[in-house]
Tab-separated table of C-alpha atoms and ligand atoms in Angstrom:
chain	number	residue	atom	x	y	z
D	1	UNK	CA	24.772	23.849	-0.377
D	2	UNK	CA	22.407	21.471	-2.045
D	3	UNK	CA	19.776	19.933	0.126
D	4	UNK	CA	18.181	16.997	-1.595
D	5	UNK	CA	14.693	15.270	-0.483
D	6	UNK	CA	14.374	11.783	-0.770
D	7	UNK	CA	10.696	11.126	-0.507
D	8	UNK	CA	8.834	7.636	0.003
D	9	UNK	CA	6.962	5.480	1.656
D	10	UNK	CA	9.893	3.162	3.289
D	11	UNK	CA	7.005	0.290	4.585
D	12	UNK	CA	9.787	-0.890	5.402
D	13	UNK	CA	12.972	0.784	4.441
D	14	UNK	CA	15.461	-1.821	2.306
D	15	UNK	CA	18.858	-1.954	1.188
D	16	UNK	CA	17.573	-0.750	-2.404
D	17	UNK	CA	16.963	2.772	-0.331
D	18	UNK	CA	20.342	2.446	1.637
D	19	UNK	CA	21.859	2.434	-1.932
D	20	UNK	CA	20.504	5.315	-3.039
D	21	UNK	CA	20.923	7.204	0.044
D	22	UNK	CA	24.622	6.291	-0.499
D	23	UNK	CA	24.374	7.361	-3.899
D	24	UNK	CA	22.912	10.845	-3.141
D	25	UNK	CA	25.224	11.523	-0.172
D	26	UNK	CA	28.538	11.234	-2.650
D	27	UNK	CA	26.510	13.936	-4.658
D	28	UNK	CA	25.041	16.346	-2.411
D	29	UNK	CA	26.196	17.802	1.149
D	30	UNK	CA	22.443	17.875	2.584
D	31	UNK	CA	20.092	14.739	1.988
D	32	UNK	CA	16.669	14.452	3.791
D	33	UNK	CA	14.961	11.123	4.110
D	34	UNK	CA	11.137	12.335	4.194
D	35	UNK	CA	8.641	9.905	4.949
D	36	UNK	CA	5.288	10.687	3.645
D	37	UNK	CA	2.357	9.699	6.874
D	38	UNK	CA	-0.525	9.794	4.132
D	39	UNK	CA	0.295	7.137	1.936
D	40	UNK	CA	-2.751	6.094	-0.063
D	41	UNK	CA	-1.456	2.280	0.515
D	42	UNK	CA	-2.441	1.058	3.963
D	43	UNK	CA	1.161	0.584	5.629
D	44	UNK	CA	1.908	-2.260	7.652
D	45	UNK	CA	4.289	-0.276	9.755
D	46	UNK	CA	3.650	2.880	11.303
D	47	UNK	CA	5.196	6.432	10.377
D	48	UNK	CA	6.778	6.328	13.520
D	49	UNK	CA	8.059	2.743	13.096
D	50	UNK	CA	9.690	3.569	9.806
D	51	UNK	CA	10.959	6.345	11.311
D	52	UNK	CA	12.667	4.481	13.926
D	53	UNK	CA	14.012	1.852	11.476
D	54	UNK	CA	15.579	4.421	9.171
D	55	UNK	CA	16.917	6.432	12.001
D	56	UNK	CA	18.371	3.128	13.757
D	57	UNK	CA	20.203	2.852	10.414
D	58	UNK	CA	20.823	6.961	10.158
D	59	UNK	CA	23.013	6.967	13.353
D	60	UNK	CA	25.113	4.078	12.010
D	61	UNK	CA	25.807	4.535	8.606
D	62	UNK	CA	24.592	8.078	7.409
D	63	UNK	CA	25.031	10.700	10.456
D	64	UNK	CA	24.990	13.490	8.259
D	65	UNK	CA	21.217	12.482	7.015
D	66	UNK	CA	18.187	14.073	8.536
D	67	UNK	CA	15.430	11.696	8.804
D	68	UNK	CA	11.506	13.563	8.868
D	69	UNK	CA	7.850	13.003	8.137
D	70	UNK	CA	6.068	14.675	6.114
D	71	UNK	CA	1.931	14.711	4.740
D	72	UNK	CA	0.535	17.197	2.043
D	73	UNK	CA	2.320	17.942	-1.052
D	74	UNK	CA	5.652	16.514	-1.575
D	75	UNK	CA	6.721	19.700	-3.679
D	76	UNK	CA	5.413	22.117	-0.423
D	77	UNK	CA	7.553	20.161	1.778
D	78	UNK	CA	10.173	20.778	-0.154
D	79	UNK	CA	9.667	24.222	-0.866
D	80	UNK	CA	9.233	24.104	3.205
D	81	UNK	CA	12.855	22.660	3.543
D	82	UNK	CA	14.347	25.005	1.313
D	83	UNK	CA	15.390	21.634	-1.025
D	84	UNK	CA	16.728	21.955	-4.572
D	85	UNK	CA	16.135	18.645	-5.781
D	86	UNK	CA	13.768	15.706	-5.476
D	87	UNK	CA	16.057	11.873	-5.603
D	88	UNK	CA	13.664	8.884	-6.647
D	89	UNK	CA	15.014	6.026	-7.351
D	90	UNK	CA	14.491	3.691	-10.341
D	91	UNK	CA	14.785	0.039	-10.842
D	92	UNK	CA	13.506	-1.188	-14.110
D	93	UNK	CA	11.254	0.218	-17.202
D	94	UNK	CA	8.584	-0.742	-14.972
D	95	UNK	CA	8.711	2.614	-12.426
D	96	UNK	CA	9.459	5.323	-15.457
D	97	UNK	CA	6.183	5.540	-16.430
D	98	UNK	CA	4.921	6.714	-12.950
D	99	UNK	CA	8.315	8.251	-12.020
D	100	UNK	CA	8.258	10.470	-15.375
D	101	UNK	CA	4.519	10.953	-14.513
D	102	UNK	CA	5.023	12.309	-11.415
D	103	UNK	CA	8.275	14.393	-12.185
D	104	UNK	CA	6.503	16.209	-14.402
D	105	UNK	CA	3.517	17.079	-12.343
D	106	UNK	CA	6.256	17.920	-9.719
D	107	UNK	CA	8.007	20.472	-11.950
D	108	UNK	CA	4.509	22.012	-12.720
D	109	UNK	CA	3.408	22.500	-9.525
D	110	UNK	CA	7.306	23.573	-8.587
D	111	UNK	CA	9.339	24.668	-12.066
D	112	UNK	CA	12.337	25.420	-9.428
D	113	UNK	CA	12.444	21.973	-8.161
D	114	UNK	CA	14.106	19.765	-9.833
D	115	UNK	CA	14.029	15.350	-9.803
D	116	UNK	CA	17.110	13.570	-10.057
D	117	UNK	CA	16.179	9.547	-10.767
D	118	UNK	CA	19.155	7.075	-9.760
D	119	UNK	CA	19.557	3.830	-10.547
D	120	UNK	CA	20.127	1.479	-7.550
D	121	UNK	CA	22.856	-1.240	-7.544
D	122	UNK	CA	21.752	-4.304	-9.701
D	123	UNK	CA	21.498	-6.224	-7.336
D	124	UNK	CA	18.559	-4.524	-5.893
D	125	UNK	CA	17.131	-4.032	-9.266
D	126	UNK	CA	13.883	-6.048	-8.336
D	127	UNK	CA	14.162	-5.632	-4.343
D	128	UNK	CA	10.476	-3.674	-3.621
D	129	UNK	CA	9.007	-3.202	0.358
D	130	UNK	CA	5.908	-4.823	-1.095
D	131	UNK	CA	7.772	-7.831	-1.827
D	132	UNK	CA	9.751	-8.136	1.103
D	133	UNK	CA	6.048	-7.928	2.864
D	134	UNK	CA	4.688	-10.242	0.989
D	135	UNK	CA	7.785	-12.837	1.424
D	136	UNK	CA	7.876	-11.883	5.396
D	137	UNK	CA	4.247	-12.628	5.487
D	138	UNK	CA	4.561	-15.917	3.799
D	139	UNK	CA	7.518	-17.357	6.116
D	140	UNK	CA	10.158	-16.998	3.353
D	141	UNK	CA	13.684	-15.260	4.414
D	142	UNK	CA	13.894	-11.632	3.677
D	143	UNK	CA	17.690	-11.636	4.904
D	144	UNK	CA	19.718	-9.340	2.467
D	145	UNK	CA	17.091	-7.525	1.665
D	146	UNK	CA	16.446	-5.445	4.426
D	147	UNK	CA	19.101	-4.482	7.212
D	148	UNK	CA	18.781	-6.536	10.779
D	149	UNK	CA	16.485	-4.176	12.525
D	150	UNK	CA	13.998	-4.236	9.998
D	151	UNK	CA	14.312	-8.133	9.640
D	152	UNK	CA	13.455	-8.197	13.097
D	153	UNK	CA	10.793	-5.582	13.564
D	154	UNK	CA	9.129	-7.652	10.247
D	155	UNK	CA	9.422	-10.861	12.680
D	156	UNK	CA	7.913	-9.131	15.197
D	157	UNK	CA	4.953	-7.712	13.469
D	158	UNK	CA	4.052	-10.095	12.073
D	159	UNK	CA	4.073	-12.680	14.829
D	160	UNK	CA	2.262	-10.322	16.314
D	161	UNK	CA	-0.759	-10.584	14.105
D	162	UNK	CA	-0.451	-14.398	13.341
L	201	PNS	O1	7.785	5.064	-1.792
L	201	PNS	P1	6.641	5.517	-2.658
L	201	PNS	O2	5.328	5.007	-2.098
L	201	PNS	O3	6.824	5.159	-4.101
L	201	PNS	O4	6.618	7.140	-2.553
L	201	PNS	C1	5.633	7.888	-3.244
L	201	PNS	C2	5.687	9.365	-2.832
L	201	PNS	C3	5.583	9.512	-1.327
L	201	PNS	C4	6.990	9.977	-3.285
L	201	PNS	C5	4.487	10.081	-3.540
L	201	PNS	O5	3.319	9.399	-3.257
L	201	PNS	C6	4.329	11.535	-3.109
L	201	PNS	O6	5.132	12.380	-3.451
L	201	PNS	N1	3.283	11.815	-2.314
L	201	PNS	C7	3.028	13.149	-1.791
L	201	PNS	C8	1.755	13.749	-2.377
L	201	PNS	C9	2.051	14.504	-3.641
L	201	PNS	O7	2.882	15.394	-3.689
L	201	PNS	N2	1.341	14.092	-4.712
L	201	PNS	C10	1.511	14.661	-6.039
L	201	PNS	C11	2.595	13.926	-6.798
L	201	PNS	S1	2.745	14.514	-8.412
């Protein structure tokens, strides 16, 4: 059985990551949503706010996905897991260089883990958390771009600090 990681910071989850959780599940029979609770970003939500938002969407849509946390070395936790693979997801020429960057360093600190890059849906080609913040912050609509509960936690937090 292949158990796949998908690491990230999901501040906040979108549909771009729904996608390629979808993707992953038609691939392998165990995929992990880790979100890392040391992100060198300041996040505006909370690891255990994105971990309610993806699990919200986890019991819906993906039942067979375990949703964790994780700090430390991405290629530890995996080894921790007992994970194969690493899935990262790419949009544009934009995220190779860092993506290819960090694979690499990945597979020397790990040769026996390997990173598996998909592309998400077109569509969601230049969907990013950071712009969905931004947008949120700035009153525009961030409707098909991020599922309902995270459109309204978004509202909420950020009424909250207006
Ligand atoms: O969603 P993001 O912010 O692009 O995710 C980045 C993430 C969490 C995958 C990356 O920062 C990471 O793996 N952090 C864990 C620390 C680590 O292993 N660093 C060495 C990478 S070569």
């Amino acid at each position: 059985m292949t158990k796949i990681i998908y690491p990230g910071s999901f501040d906040p989850l979108t549909f771009g990551h729904i996608d390629i959780i979808e993707r992953s599940l038609r691939l392998f029979e165990n995929v992990v949503v880790a979100i890392i609770t040391n992100p060198s970003k300041q996040p505006l939500f909370t690891v255990e706010e994105r971990r309610d938002m993806l699990e919200e969407i986890a019991r819906k849509r993906f039942p067979k996905v375990e949703v964790d946390v994780f700090h430390g070395l991405l290629v530890d936790y995996a080894k921790r897991k007992h994970a194969q693979a690493i899935v990262r997801g790419i949009r544009a020429v934009a995220d190779y260089e860092y993506e290819f960057q960090m694979a690499l360093m990945n597979r020397r600190l790990a040769p026996q883990i390997e990173t598996v890059f998909m592309m998400p849906a077109e569509h969601y080609s230049y969907l990013s958390s950071r712009l969905v913040k931004e947008i949120a912050e700035l009153g525009g609509s961030v409707r098909g771009l991020v599922p309902d509960n995270v459109e309204k936690r978004l509202r909420k937090r950020l009424r909250a600090s207006s």
